[in-house]
PDB file of C-alpha atoms and ligand atoms in Angstrom:
ATOM      1  CA  MET A   1     -12.031  43.513 -54.919  1.00  0.00           C
ATOM      2  CA  ARG A   2     -15.619  43.231 -56.052  1.00  0.00           C
ATOM      3  CA  VAL A   3     -18.110  44.218 -53.359  1.00  0.00           C
ATOM      4  CA  ILE A   4     -21.723  43.089 -53.266  1.00  0.00           C
ATOM      5  CA  VAL A   5     -23.815  44.657 -50.512  1.00  0.00           C
ATOM      6  CA  CYS A   6     -27.022  42.751 -49.777  1.00  0.00           C
ATOM      7  CA  LYS A   7     -29.998  43.869 -47.764  1.00  0.00           C
ATOM      8  CA  ASP A   8     -29.788  40.967 -45.348  1.00  0.00           C
ATOM      9  CA  TYR A   9     -28.261  37.594 -44.468  1.00  0.00           C
ATOM     10  CA  GLU A  10     -30.662  35.665 -46.694  1.00  0.00           C
ATOM     11  CA  GLU A  11     -29.800  37.665 -49.783  1.00  0.00           C
ATOM     12  CA  MET A  12     -26.075  37.362 -48.984  1.00  0.00           C
ATOM     13  CA  SER A  13     -26.401  33.586 -48.679  1.00  0.00           C
ATOM     14  CA  LYS A  14     -28.307  33.301 -51.966  1.00  0.00           C
ATOM     15  CA  LYS A  15     -25.731  35.400 -53.820  1.00  0.00           C
ATOM     16  CA  ALA A  16     -22.891  33.226 -52.536  1.00  0.00           C
ATOM     17  CA  ALA A  17     -24.801  30.041 -53.397  1.00  0.00           C
ATOM     18  CA  ASP A  18     -25.453  31.405 -56.919  1.00  0.00           C
ATOM     19  CA  ILE A  19     -21.714  31.761 -57.524  1.00  0.00           C
ATOM     20  CA  VAL A  20     -20.922  28.293 -56.154  1.00  0.00           C
ATOM     21  CA  ALA A  21     -23.798  26.714 -58.096  1.00  0.00           C
ATOM     22  CA  GLY A  22     -22.567  28.424 -61.279  1.00  0.00           C
ATOM     23  CA  GLN A  23     -19.112  26.957 -60.700  1.00  0.00           C
ATOM     24  CA  LEU A  24     -20.515  23.437 -60.173  1.00  0.00           C
ATOM     25  CA  ALA A  25     -22.625  23.759 -63.334  1.00  0.00           C
ATOM     26  CA  MET A  26     -19.536  24.805 -65.287  1.00  0.00           C
ATOM     27  CA  ASN A  27     -17.343  22.062 -63.807  1.00  0.00           C
ATOM     28  CA  PRO A  28     -18.967  19.203 -61.855  1.00  0.00           C
ATOM     29  CA  LYS A  29     -15.474  18.145 -60.712  1.00  0.00           C
ATOM     30  CA  SER A  30     -14.824  21.484 -59.002  1.00  0.00           C
ATOM     31  CA  VAL A  31     -12.661  21.852 -55.919  1.00  0.00           C
ATOM     32  CA  LEU A  32     -14.219  23.958 -53.164  1.00  0.00           C
ATOM     33  CA  GLY A  33     -12.542  25.496 -50.146  1.00  0.00           C
ATOM     34  CA  LEU A  34     -15.013  25.638 -47.254  1.00  0.00           C
ATOM     35  CA  ALA A  35     -15.383  27.495 -43.981  1.00  0.00           C
ATOM     36  CA  THR A  36     -17.279  26.776 -40.767  1.00  0.00           C
ATOM     37  CA  GLY A  37     -18.846  29.267 -38.337  1.00  0.00           C
ATOM     38  CA  SER A  38     -22.273  30.919 -38.442  1.00  0.00           C
ATOM     39  CA  THR A  39     -21.709  32.973 -41.585  1.00  0.00           C
ATOM     40  CA  PRO A  40     -21.752  30.292 -44.332  1.00  0.00           C
ATOM     41  CA  VAL A  41     -24.607  28.218 -42.817  1.00  0.00           C
ATOM     42  CA  GLY A  42     -27.226  30.012 -44.962  1.00  0.00           C
ATOM     43  CA  THR A  43     -25.127  29.461 -48.086  1.00  0.00           C
ATOM     44  CA  TYR A  44     -24.841  25.751 -47.253  1.00  0.00           C
ATOM     45  CA  LYS A  45     -28.637  25.572 -46.716  1.00  0.00           C
ATOM     46  CA  GLU A  46     -29.157  27.102 -50.172  1.00  0.00           C
ATOM     47  CA  LEU A  47     -26.729  24.632 -51.722  1.00  0.00           C
ATOM     48  CA  ILE A  48     -28.474  21.725 -49.976  1.00  0.00           C
ATOM     49  CA  ASN A  49     -31.826  22.870 -51.391  1.00  0.00           C
ATOM     50  CA  ARG A  50     -30.398  23.170 -54.878  1.00  0.00           C
ATOM     51  CA  CYS A  51     -28.841  19.715 -54.588  1.00  0.00           C
ATOM     52  CA  LYS A  52     -32.134  18.239 -53.384  1.00  0.00           C
ATOM     53  CA  ASP A  53     -34.053  19.768 -56.291  1.00  0.00           C
ATOM     54  CA  GLY A  54     -31.438  18.419 -58.711  1.00  0.00           C
ATOM     55  CA  THR A  55     -30.044  21.796 -59.853  1.00  0.00           C
ATOM     56  CA  ILE A  56     -26.533  20.924 -58.671  1.00  0.00           C
ATOM     57  CA  SER A  57     -24.612  17.836 -57.617  1.00  0.00           C
ATOM     58  CA  PHE A  58     -21.626  17.344 -55.321  1.00  0.00           C
ATOM     59  CA  LYS A  59     -21.017  13.817 -56.631  1.00  0.00           C
ATOM     60  CA  ASP A  60     -17.639  14.645 -58.182  1.00  0.00           C
ATOM     61  CA  VAL A  61     -16.764  17.649 -56.025  1.00  0.00           C
ATOM     62  CA  THR A  62     -13.663  17.744 -53.805  1.00  0.00           C
ATOM     63  CA  THR A  63     -13.580  19.948 -50.715  1.00  0.00           C
ATOM     64  CA  PHE A  64     -10.882  21.321 -48.437  1.00  0.00           C
ATOM     65  CA  ASN A  65     -11.872  22.937 -45.162  1.00  0.00           C
ATOM     66  CA  LEU A  66      -9.911  25.840 -43.791  1.00  0.00           C
ATOM     67  CA  ASP A  67      -9.335  24.724 -40.250  1.00  0.00           C
ATOM     68  CA  GLU A  68     -10.088  22.514 -37.261  1.00  0.00           C
ATOM     69  CA  TYR A  69      -9.641  22.857 -33.528  1.00  0.00           C
ATOM     70  CA  TYR A  70      -6.689  20.886 -32.159  1.00  0.00           C
ATOM     71  CA  PRO A  71      -6.799  18.560 -30.421  1.00  0.00           C
ATOM     72  CA  ILE A  72     -10.435  17.575 -30.802  1.00  0.00           C
ATOM     73  CA  LYS A  73     -12.331  14.346 -31.455  1.00  0.00           C
ATOM     74  CA  LYS A  74     -14.315  14.251 -34.703  1.00  0.00           C
ATOM     75  CA  SER A  75     -17.265  12.987 -32.660  1.00  0.00           C
ATOM     76  CA  ASN A  76     -17.237  16.178 -30.547  1.00  0.00           C
ATOM     77  CA  SER A  77     -20.261  18.198 -31.665  1.00  0.00           C
ATOM     78  CA  GLN A  78     -18.072  21.333 -31.666  1.00  0.00           C
ATOM     79  CA  SER A  79     -15.469  19.897 -34.032  1.00  0.00           C
ATOM     80  CA  TYR A  80     -15.459  21.376 -37.509  1.00  0.00           C
ATOM     81  CA  ASP A  81     -15.618  17.834 -38.866  1.00  0.00           C
ATOM     82  CA  TYR A  82     -18.949  17.367 -37.077  1.00  0.00           C
ATOM     83  CA  PHE A  83     -20.122  20.840 -38.157  1.00  0.00           C
ATOM     84  CA  MET A  84     -19.498  20.182 -41.844  1.00  0.00           C
ATOM     85  CA  ASN A  85     -21.315  16.840 -41.778  1.00  0.00           C
ATOM     86  CA  ASP A  86     -24.198  18.403 -39.915  1.00  0.00           C
ATOM     87  CA  ASN A  87     -24.504  21.566 -42.002  1.00  0.00           C
ATOM     88  CA  LEU A  88     -23.638  20.302 -45.470  1.00  0.00           C
ATOM     89  CA  PHE A  89     -22.107  16.916 -46.225  1.00  0.00           C
ATOM     90  CA  ASN A  90     -24.829  14.719 -44.672  1.00  0.00           C
ATOM     91  CA  HIS A  91     -27.444  16.456 -46.821  1.00  0.00           C
ATOM     92  CA  VAL A  92     -25.818  16.420 -50.274  1.00  0.00           C
ATOM     93  CA  ASP A  93     -24.594  13.682 -52.604  1.00  0.00           C
ATOM     94  CA  ILE A  94     -20.883  14.248 -51.926  1.00  0.00           C
ATOM     95  CA  ASP A  95     -18.502  11.273 -51.824  1.00  0.00           C
ATOM     96  CA  LYS A  96     -16.976  11.601 -48.340  1.00  0.00           C
ATOM     97  CA  ALA A  97     -13.702  10.222 -49.724  1.00  0.00           C
ATOM     98  CA  ASN A  98     -13.362  13.599 -51.453  1.00  0.00           C
ATOM     99  CA  VAL A  99     -13.848  15.607 -48.253  1.00  0.00           C
ATOM    100  CA  ASN A 100     -10.725  17.018 -46.618  1.00  0.00           C
ATOM    101  CA  ILE A 101     -10.593  18.615 -43.171  1.00  0.00           C
ATOM    102  CA  PRO A 102      -7.458  19.012 -41.023  1.00  0.00           C
ATOM    103  CA  ASN A 103      -7.437  16.081 -38.613  1.00  0.00           C
ATOM    104  CA  GLY A 104      -7.928  17.315 -35.056  1.00  0.00           C
ATOM    105  CA  GLU A 105      -7.262  13.748 -33.826  1.00  0.00           C
ATOM    106  CA  ALA A 106      -3.776  13.506 -35.368  1.00  0.00           C
ATOM    107  CA  ALA A 107      -1.082  12.462 -32.898  1.00  0.00           C
ATOM    108  CA  ASP A 108       1.445  14.900 -34.346  1.00  0.00           C
ATOM    109  CA  ALA A 109       0.159  18.368 -35.269  1.00  0.00           C
ATOM    110  CA  ALA A 110       3.216  19.350 -37.323  1.00  0.00           C
ATOM    111  CA  GLU A 111       2.992  16.141 -39.384  1.00  0.00           C
ATOM    112  CA  GLU A 112      -0.728  16.682 -39.927  1.00  0.00           C
ATOM    113  CA  CYS A 113      -0.101  20.242 -41.171  1.00  0.00           C
ATOM    114  CA  LYS A 114       2.512  18.932 -43.628  1.00  0.00           C
ATOM    115  CA  ARG A 115       0.164  16.179 -44.813  1.00  0.00           C
ATOM    116  CA  TYR A 116      -2.718  18.636 -45.305  1.00  0.00           C
ATOM    117  CA  GLU A 117      -0.636  21.198 -47.185  1.00  0.00           C
ATOM    118  CA  ALA A 118       0.736  18.438 -49.450  1.00  0.00           C
ATOM    119  CA  LYS A 119      -2.780  17.110 -50.105  1.00  0.00           C
ATOM    120  CA  ILE A 120      -3.925  20.573 -51.227  1.00  0.00           C
ATOM    121  CA  ALA A 121      -0.818  20.979 -53.371  1.00  0.00           C
ATOM    122  CA  SER A 122      -1.392  17.638 -55.092  1.00  0.00           C
ATOM    123  CA  SER A 123      -5.059  18.383 -55.833  1.00  0.00           C
ATOM    124  CA  PRO A 124      -6.272  20.461 -58.767  1.00  0.00           C
ATOM    125  CA  GLN A 125      -6.357  24.138 -57.743  1.00  0.00           C
ATOM    126  CA  VAL A 126      -9.220  25.207 -55.478  1.00  0.00           C
ATOM    127  CA  ASP A 127     -11.815  26.845 -57.771  1.00  0.00           C
ATOM    128  CA  ILE A 128     -13.683  28.800 -55.109  1.00  0.00           C
ATOM    129  CA  GLN A 129     -12.618  29.379 -51.517  1.00  0.00           C
ATOM    130  CA  ILE A 130     -15.403  30.495 -49.178  1.00  0.00           C
ATOM    131  CA  LEU A 131     -14.272  32.566 -46.198  1.00  0.00           C
ATOM    132  CA  GLY A 132     -15.902  34.136 -43.179  1.00  0.00           C
ATOM    133  CA  ILE A 133     -14.139  36.925 -41.316  1.00  0.00           C
ATOM    134  CA  GLY A 134     -13.428  37.258 -37.596  1.00  0.00           C
ATOM    135  CA  GLN A 135     -14.362  40.415 -35.702  1.00  0.00           C
ATOM    136  CA  ASN A 136     -10.631  40.976 -35.399  1.00  0.00           C
ATOM    137  CA  GLY A 137     -10.074  40.459 -39.131  1.00  0.00           C
ATOM    138  CA  HIS A 138      -8.902  36.851 -38.926  1.00  0.00           C
ATOM    139  CA  ILE A 139      -9.422  34.525 -41.874  1.00  0.00           C
ATOM    140  CA  ALA A 140      -9.420  30.811 -41.120  1.00  0.00           C
ATOM    141  CA  PHE A 141      -7.477  30.888 -37.827  1.00  0.00           C
ATOM    142  CA  ASN A 142      -4.840  33.316 -39.061  1.00  0.00           C
ATOM    143  CA  GLU A 143      -5.096  35.688 -36.135  1.00  0.00           C
ATOM    144  CA  PRO A 144      -3.733  39.272 -36.016  1.00  0.00           C
ATOM    145  CA  GLU A 145      -0.024  38.950 -35.251  1.00  0.00           C
ATOM    146  CA  GLU A 146       3.216  40.624 -36.136  1.00  0.00           C
ATOM    147  CA  GLU A 147       3.995  37.778 -38.524  1.00  0.00           C
ATOM    148  CA  LEU A 148       1.607  35.576 -40.469  1.00  0.00           C
ATOM    149  CA  TYR A 149       2.233  32.058 -41.714  1.00  0.00           C
ATOM    150  CA  SER A 150       1.960  31.112 -45.346  1.00  0.00           C
ATOM    151  CA  GLU A 151       1.268  27.381 -45.005  1.00  0.00           C
ATOM    152  CA  THR A 152      -0.972  25.153 -42.887  1.00  0.00           C
ATOM    153  CA  HIS A 153       0.150  25.382 -39.263  1.00  0.00           C
ATOM    154  CA  LEU A 154      -0.774  24.911 -35.610  1.00  0.00           C
ATOM    155  CA  THR A 155      -1.822  28.194 -34.049  1.00  0.00           C
ATOM    156  CA  GLY A 156      -3.074  29.655 -30.795  1.00  0.00           C
ATOM    157  CA  LEU A 157      -6.450  31.397 -30.736  1.00  0.00           C
ATOM    158  CA  THR A 158      -6.728  34.974 -29.488  1.00  0.00           C
ATOM    159  CA  ASP A 159      -8.982  35.882 -26.575  1.00  0.00           C
ATOM    160  CA  ASN A 160     -11.269  37.726 -28.981  1.00  0.00           C
ATOM    161  CA  THR A 161     -11.793  34.561 -31.041  1.00  0.00           C
ATOM    162  CA  ILE A 162     -12.226  32.337 -27.975  1.00  0.00           C
ATOM    163  CA  GLU A 163     -14.806  34.832 -26.684  1.00  0.00           C
ATOM    164  CA  ALA A 164     -16.601  34.942 -30.058  1.00  0.00           C
ATOM    165  CA  ASN A 165     -16.699  31.132 -30.345  1.00  0.00           C
ATOM    166  CA  ALA A 166     -17.751  30.574 -26.716  1.00  0.00           C
ATOM    167  CA  ARG A 167     -21.397  30.845 -27.857  1.00  0.00           C
ATOM    168  CA  PHE A 168     -21.118  27.354 -29.303  1.00  0.00           C
ATOM    169  CA  PHE A 169     -19.795  25.817 -26.060  1.00  0.00           C
ATOM    170  CA  GLU A 170     -21.236  25.417 -22.567  1.00  0.00           C
ATOM    171  CA  LYS A 171     -18.610  27.737 -21.145  1.00  0.00           C
ATOM    172  CA  LYS A 172     -15.704  29.807 -22.418  1.00  0.00           C
ATOM    173  CA  GLU A 173     -13.181  27.465 -20.729  1.00  0.00           C
ATOM    174  CA  ASP A 174     -14.374  24.658 -23.028  1.00  0.00           C
ATOM    175  CA  VAL A 175     -13.273  26.468 -26.213  1.00  0.00           C
ATOM    176  CA  PRO A 176     -10.033  24.889 -27.484  1.00  0.00           C
ATOM    177  CA  THR A 177      -7.162  27.363 -27.424  1.00  0.00           C
ATOM    178  CA  THR A 178      -5.258  25.929 -30.400  1.00  0.00           C
ATOM    179  CA  ALA A 179      -6.179  24.950 -33.946  1.00  0.00           C
ATOM    180  CA  LEU A 180      -4.817  23.672 -37.250  1.00  0.00           C
ATOM    181  CA  THR A 181      -5.327  26.208 -40.026  1.00  0.00           C
ATOM    182  CA  MET A 182      -4.495  26.824 -43.640  1.00  0.00           C
ATOM    183  CA  GLY A 183      -2.027  29.695 -43.891  1.00  0.00           C
ATOM    184  CA  ILE A 184      -2.561  32.909 -45.810  1.00  0.00           C
ATOM    185  CA  GLY A 185      -0.539  31.529 -48.727  1.00  0.00           C
ATOM    186  CA  THR A 186      -2.624  28.344 -48.818  1.00  0.00           C
ATOM    187  CA  ILE A 187      -5.825  30.400 -48.979  1.00  0.00           C
ATOM    188  CA  MET A 188      -4.429  32.726 -51.655  1.00  0.00           C
ATOM    189  CA  LYS A 189      -3.750  29.781 -53.980  1.00  0.00           C
ATOM    190  CA  ALA A 190      -7.494  29.507 -54.729  1.00  0.00           C
ATOM    191  CA  LYS A 191      -8.566  30.760 -58.145  1.00  0.00           C
ATOM    192  CA  LYS A 192     -11.449  32.721 -56.664  1.00  0.00           C
ATOM    193  CA  ILE A 193     -12.227  33.793 -53.106  1.00  0.00           C
ATOM    194  CA  ILE A 194     -15.654  34.682 -51.741  1.00  0.00           C
ATOM    195  CA  ILE A 195     -15.520  36.409 -48.371  1.00  0.00           C
ATOM    196  CA  LEU A 196     -18.803  36.665 -46.487  1.00  0.00           C
ATOM    197  CA  ALA A 197     -19.624  39.085 -43.678  1.00  0.00           C
ATOM    198  CA  ASN A 198     -22.877  39.862 -41.945  1.00  0.00           C
ATOM    199  CA  GLY A 199     -23.911  41.795 -38.884  1.00  0.00           C
ATOM    200  CA  ALA A 200     -22.611  44.970 -37.238  1.00  0.00           C
ATOM    201  CA  ALA A 201     -19.960  43.027 -35.275  1.00  0.00           C
ATOM    202  CA  LYS A 202     -18.048  42.615 -38.563  1.00  0.00           C
ATOM    203  CA  LYS A 203     -18.125  46.339 -39.465  1.00  0.00           C
ATOM    204  CA  ASP A 204     -14.586  47.149 -38.326  1.00  0.00           C
ATOM    205  CA  ALA A 205     -13.091  44.078 -39.991  1.00  0.00           C
ATOM    206  CA  VAL A 206     -14.890  44.878 -43.260  1.00  0.00           C
ATOM    207  CA  ALA A 207     -13.778  48.522 -43.074  1.00  0.00           C
ATOM    208  CA  ALA A 208     -10.146  47.406 -42.653  1.00  0.00           C
ATOM    209  CA  LEU A 209     -10.508  45.002 -45.582  1.00  0.00           C
ATOM    210  CA  LEU A 210     -11.874  47.750 -47.829  1.00  0.00           C
ATOM    211  CA  SER A 211      -9.391  50.403 -46.684  1.00  0.00           C
ATOM    212  CA  GLY A 212      -6.944  49.095 -49.271  1.00  0.00           C
ATOM    213  CA  LYS A 213      -4.175  48.963 -46.644  1.00  0.00           C
ATOM    214  CA  ILE A 214      -2.501  45.622 -46.002  1.00  0.00           C
ATOM    215  CA  THR A 215      -1.554  44.796 -42.437  1.00  0.00           C
ATOM    216  CA  THR A 216      -0.939  41.648 -40.420  1.00  0.00           C
ATOM    217  CA  ALA A 217      -2.994  43.357 -37.682  1.00  0.00           C
ATOM    218  CA  SER A 218      -6.038  42.481 -39.811  1.00  0.00           C
ATOM    219  CA  PRO A 219      -5.130  39.310 -41.741  1.00  0.00           C
ATOM    220  CA  ALA A 220      -8.088  39.557 -44.158  1.00  0.00           C
ATOM    221  CA  THR A 221      -6.466  42.665 -45.656  1.00  0.00           C
ATOM    222  CA  MET A 222      -3.963  40.310 -47.323  1.00  0.00           C
ATOM    223  CA  LEU A 223      -6.785  39.422 -49.715  1.00  0.00           C
ATOM    224  CA  ASN A 224      -6.134  42.767 -51.407  1.00  0.00           C
ATOM    225  CA  CYS A 225      -3.168  40.973 -53.040  1.00  0.00           C
ATOM    226  CA  HIS A 226      -5.441  38.408 -54.740  1.00  0.00           C
ATOM    227  CA  ASN A 227      -6.878  39.210 -58.151  1.00  0.00           C
ATOM    228  CA  ASP A 228     -10.290  37.558 -57.831  1.00  0.00           C
ATOM    229  CA  VAL A 229     -11.959  38.294 -54.512  1.00  0.00           C
ATOM    230  CA  VAL A 230     -15.651  39.000 -54.010  1.00  0.00           C
ATOM    231  CA  LEU A 231     -16.837  40.409 -50.699  1.00  0.00           C
ATOM    232  CA  ILE A 232     -20.522  39.615 -50.192  1.00  0.00           C
ATOM    233  CA  CYS A 233     -21.881  41.310 -47.104  1.00  0.00           C
ATOM    234  CA  ASP A 234     -25.095  42.632 -45.640  1.00  0.00           C
ATOM    235  CA  GLU A 235     -25.794  46.315 -44.987  1.00  0.00           C
ATOM    236  CA  ALA A 236     -25.075  45.962 -41.268  1.00  0.00           C
ATOM    237  CA  ALA A 237     -21.497  44.826 -41.918  1.00  0.00           C
ATOM    238  CA  TYR A 238     -20.903  47.475 -44.565  1.00  0.00           C
ATOM    239  CA  ASN A 239     -19.737  50.921 -43.517  1.00  0.00           C
TER     240      ASN A 239
HETATM  241  C1  LIG B   1     -14.138  29.080 -39.845  1.00  0.00           C
HETATM  242  C2  LIG B   1     -13.120  30.097 -39.857  1.00  0.00           C
HETATM  243  C3  LIG B   1     -13.272  31.404 -39.155  1.00  0.00           C
HETATM  244  C4  LIG B   1     -14.653  32.030 -39.278  1.00  0.00           C
HETATM  245  C5  LIG B   1     -14.716  33.346 -38.510  1.00  0.00           C
HETATM  246  C6  LIG B   1     -16.107  33.934 -38.522  1.00  0.00           C
HETATM  247  O1  LIG B   1     -13.734  27.937 -40.587  1.00  0.00           O
HETATM  248  O2  LIG B   1     -12.119  29.849 -40.422  1.00  0.00           O
HETATM  249  O3  LIG B   1     -12.314  32.288 -39.649  1.00  0.00           O
HETATM  250  O4  LIG B   1     -14.943  32.245 -40.628  1.00  0.00           O
HETATM  251  O5  LIG B   1     -14.323  33.136 -37.189  1.00  0.00           O
HETATM  252  O6  LIG B   1     -16.945  33.121 -37.772  1.00  0.00           O
HETATM  253  P1  LIG B   1     -18.513  33.331 -37.781  1.00  0.00           P
HETATM  254  O7  LIG B   1     -18.984  33.036 -39.147  1.00  0.00           O
HETATM  255  O8  LIG B   1     -19.048  32.343 -36.782  1.00  0.00           O
HETATM  256  O9  LIG B   1     -18.758  34.754 -37.388  1.00  0.00           O
END
């Protein structure tokens, strides 16, 4: 795993945006895997700026998001659908027909997971997958468990994750307790993975990731099995 330690969040975001922008320059029809949460917001802001100044274009880009709460209405301001429009898609020249996010409104979660996995499988391979990391080492919503799932699935959220995400909701009880998420195998199919981490709260998860040990107790450690992963973090998250 390549590790890039940056002095702060801004530098981390710029570094990540540089890699994504380089990919889009090389192949305007790139496929990007995207994450939500606080961590990638700065990277998305950078990409928006570069799109506005004409350095990059999303016109022919396809995207697949990692996860979505379930059930949730797309119009809910806490849905990941809403988040992506608000933080990226509404500000760049992407064709929304090429945007893919698990459907939190689907009537049948199992069917939706099958549909999403098949859509990813039928698309050209994801060129770059952007990931954040949970305080407990989760990636997407693959939470620490005895067994991890390979493919897109419906999952329960741990208390730690509900607690961490409560900051976006009025109260903790409003945080959905289940979600649709790509599995570890789905994520690992990407050609390149960029995992971002900032702030001291991510120190333990980053330490586990860099320990070289692989354990389902810290799902991000599975990334040690992938041959092109870049961890970009700030000093506070780095031990
Ligand atoms: C988001 C996702 C999550 C977050 C993680 C970190 O799509 O899949 O795994 O990346 O919970 O969240 P933040 O960035 O808010 O600390």
